XYZ file of C-alpha atoms in Angstrom:
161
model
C -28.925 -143.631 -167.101
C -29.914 -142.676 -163.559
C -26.445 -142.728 -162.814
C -25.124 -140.795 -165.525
C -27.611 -138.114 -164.763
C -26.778 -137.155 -161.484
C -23.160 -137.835 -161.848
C -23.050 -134.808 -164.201
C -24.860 -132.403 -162.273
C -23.345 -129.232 -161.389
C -25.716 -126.621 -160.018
C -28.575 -128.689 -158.819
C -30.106 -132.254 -158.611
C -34.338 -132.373 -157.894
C -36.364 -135.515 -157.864
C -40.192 -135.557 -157.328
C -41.875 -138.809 -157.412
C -44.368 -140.419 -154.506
C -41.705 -143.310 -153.656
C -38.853 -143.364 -155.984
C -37.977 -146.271 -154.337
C -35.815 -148.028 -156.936
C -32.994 -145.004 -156.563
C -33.202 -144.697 -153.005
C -32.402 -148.706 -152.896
C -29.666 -148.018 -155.103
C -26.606 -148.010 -152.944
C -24.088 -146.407 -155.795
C -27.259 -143.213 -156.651
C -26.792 -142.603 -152.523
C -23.451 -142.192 -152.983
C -23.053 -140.199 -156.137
C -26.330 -137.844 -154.390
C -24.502 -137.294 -151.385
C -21.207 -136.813 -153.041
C -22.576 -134.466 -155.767
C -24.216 -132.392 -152.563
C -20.645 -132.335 -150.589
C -19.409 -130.860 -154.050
C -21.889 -127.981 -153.411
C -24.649 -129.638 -156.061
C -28.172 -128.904 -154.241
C -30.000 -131.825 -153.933
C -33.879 -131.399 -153.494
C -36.098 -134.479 -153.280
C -39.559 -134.731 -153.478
C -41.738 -137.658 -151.861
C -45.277 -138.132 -151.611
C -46.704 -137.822 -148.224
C -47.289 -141.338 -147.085
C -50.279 -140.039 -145.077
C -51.523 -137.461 -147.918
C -54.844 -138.148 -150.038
C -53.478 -138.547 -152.997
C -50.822 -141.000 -152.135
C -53.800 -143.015 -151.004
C -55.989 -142.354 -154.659
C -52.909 -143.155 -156.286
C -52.518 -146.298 -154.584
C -55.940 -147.068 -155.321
C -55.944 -146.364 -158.938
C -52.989 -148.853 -159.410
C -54.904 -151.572 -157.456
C -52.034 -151.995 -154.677
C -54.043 -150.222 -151.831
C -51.785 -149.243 -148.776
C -48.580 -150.378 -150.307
C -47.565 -147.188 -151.976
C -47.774 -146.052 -148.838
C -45.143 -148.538 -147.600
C -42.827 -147.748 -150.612
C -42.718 -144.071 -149.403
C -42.167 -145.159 -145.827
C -39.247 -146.905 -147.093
C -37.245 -145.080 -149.317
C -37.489 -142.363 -146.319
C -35.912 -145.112 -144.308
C -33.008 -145.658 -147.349
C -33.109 -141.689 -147.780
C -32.497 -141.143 -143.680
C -28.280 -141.065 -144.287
C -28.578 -138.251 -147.074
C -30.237 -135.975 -144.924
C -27.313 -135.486 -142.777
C -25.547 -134.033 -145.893
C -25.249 -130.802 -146.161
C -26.578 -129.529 -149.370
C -29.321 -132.016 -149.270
C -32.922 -131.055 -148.652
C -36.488 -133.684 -148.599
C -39.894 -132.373 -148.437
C -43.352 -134.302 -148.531
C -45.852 -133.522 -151.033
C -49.791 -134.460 -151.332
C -50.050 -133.086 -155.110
C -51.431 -135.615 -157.656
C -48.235 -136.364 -159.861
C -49.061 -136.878 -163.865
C -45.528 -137.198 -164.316
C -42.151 -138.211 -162.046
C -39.634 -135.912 -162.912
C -36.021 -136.541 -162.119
C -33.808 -133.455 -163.086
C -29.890 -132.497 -163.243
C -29.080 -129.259 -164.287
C -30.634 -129.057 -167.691
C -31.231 -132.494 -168.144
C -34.164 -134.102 -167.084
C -35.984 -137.662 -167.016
C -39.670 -137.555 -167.450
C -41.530 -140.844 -166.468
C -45.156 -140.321 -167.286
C -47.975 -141.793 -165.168
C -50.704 -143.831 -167.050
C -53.889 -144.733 -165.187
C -53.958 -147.936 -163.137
C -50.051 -148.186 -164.721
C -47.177 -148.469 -162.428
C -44.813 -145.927 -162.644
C -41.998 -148.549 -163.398
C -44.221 -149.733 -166.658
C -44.805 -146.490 -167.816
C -42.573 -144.572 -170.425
C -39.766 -142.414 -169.788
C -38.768 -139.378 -171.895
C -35.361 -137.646 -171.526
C -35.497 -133.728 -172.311
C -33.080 -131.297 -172.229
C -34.211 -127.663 -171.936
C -32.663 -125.716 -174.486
C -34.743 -122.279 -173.880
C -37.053 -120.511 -171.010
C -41.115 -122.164 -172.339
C -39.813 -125.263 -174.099
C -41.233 -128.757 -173.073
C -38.044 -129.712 -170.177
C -38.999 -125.664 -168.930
C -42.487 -126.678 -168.330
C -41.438 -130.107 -166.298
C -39.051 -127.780 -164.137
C -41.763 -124.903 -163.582
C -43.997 -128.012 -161.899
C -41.516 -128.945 -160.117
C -40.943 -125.766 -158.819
C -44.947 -125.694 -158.180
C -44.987 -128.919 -156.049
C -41.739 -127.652 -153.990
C -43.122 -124.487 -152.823
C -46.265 -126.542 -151.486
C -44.591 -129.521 -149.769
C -43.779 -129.751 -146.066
C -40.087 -130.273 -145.012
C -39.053 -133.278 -143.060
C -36.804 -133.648 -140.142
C -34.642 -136.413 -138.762
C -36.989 -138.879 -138.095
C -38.362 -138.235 -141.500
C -41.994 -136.730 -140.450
C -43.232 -133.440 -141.751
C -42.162 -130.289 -139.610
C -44.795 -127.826 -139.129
């Protein structure tokens, strides 16, 4: 499904999560992200700030301590190739996240946090915004929220400014 989403993205790709990790250890989601930028699709990403607060809460409340952290760290490390695309653009964020959201054009996946739940046991909803103020619209404005907030990252994957 992650695939298939990104795959079909024309205008723009966005991810915000605090690791993501599965997708940036997927070798074939690098390549269709890359490719889809080099087609002219913009490709923001959004990762938690390994060295933010709420990285470290929401480590905490899942009872795995430093090791969010570590995921972060990580998929920057898998995520280092795409940022010499052009087209492609990763900022840091220390915004609590109720909800991962994964977005191509109008299509979006939704995978909603639960207390003390791992992301990857939670539930995922697929949306498709249809009109400005219905329920993908809302997903998209907070996305658009935690972007304007978050730091950009250079090459060795640290915040600038």
């Amino acid at each position: 499904m992650w695939h298939q989403l990104f795959q079909a993205a024309r205008d723009e790709i966005g991810i915000l999560a605090y690791a993501g990790l599965f997708l940036a250890e997927d070798m074939g989601i690098m390549r269709v992200l890359a490719q889809r930028a080099r087609d002219g699709v913009a490709v923001r990403i959004l990762l938690g700030d390994p060295d933010g607060t709420c990285v470290a809460e929401r480590g905490s409340d899942e009872g795995v301590g430093e090791s969010m952290a570590a995921k972060i760290r990580n998929a920057l490390v898998h995520y280092r190739a795409l940022r010499e695309v052009d087209g492609v653009e990763i900022r840091l964020h220390d915004t609590v996240l109720y909800n991962s959201v994964y977005c191509a054009d109008d299509e979006l996946l939704i995978n909603s946090h639960a207390y003390g739940i791992a992301a990857s046991r939670a539930p995922v909803l697929h949306l498709r915004r249809t009109e400005d103020g219905d329920m993908a619209s809302a997903y998209l404005e907070s996305f658009e929220r935690v972007w304007a907030v978050a730091s950009p990252i250079g090459a060795t994957g640290r915040r600038l400014g």
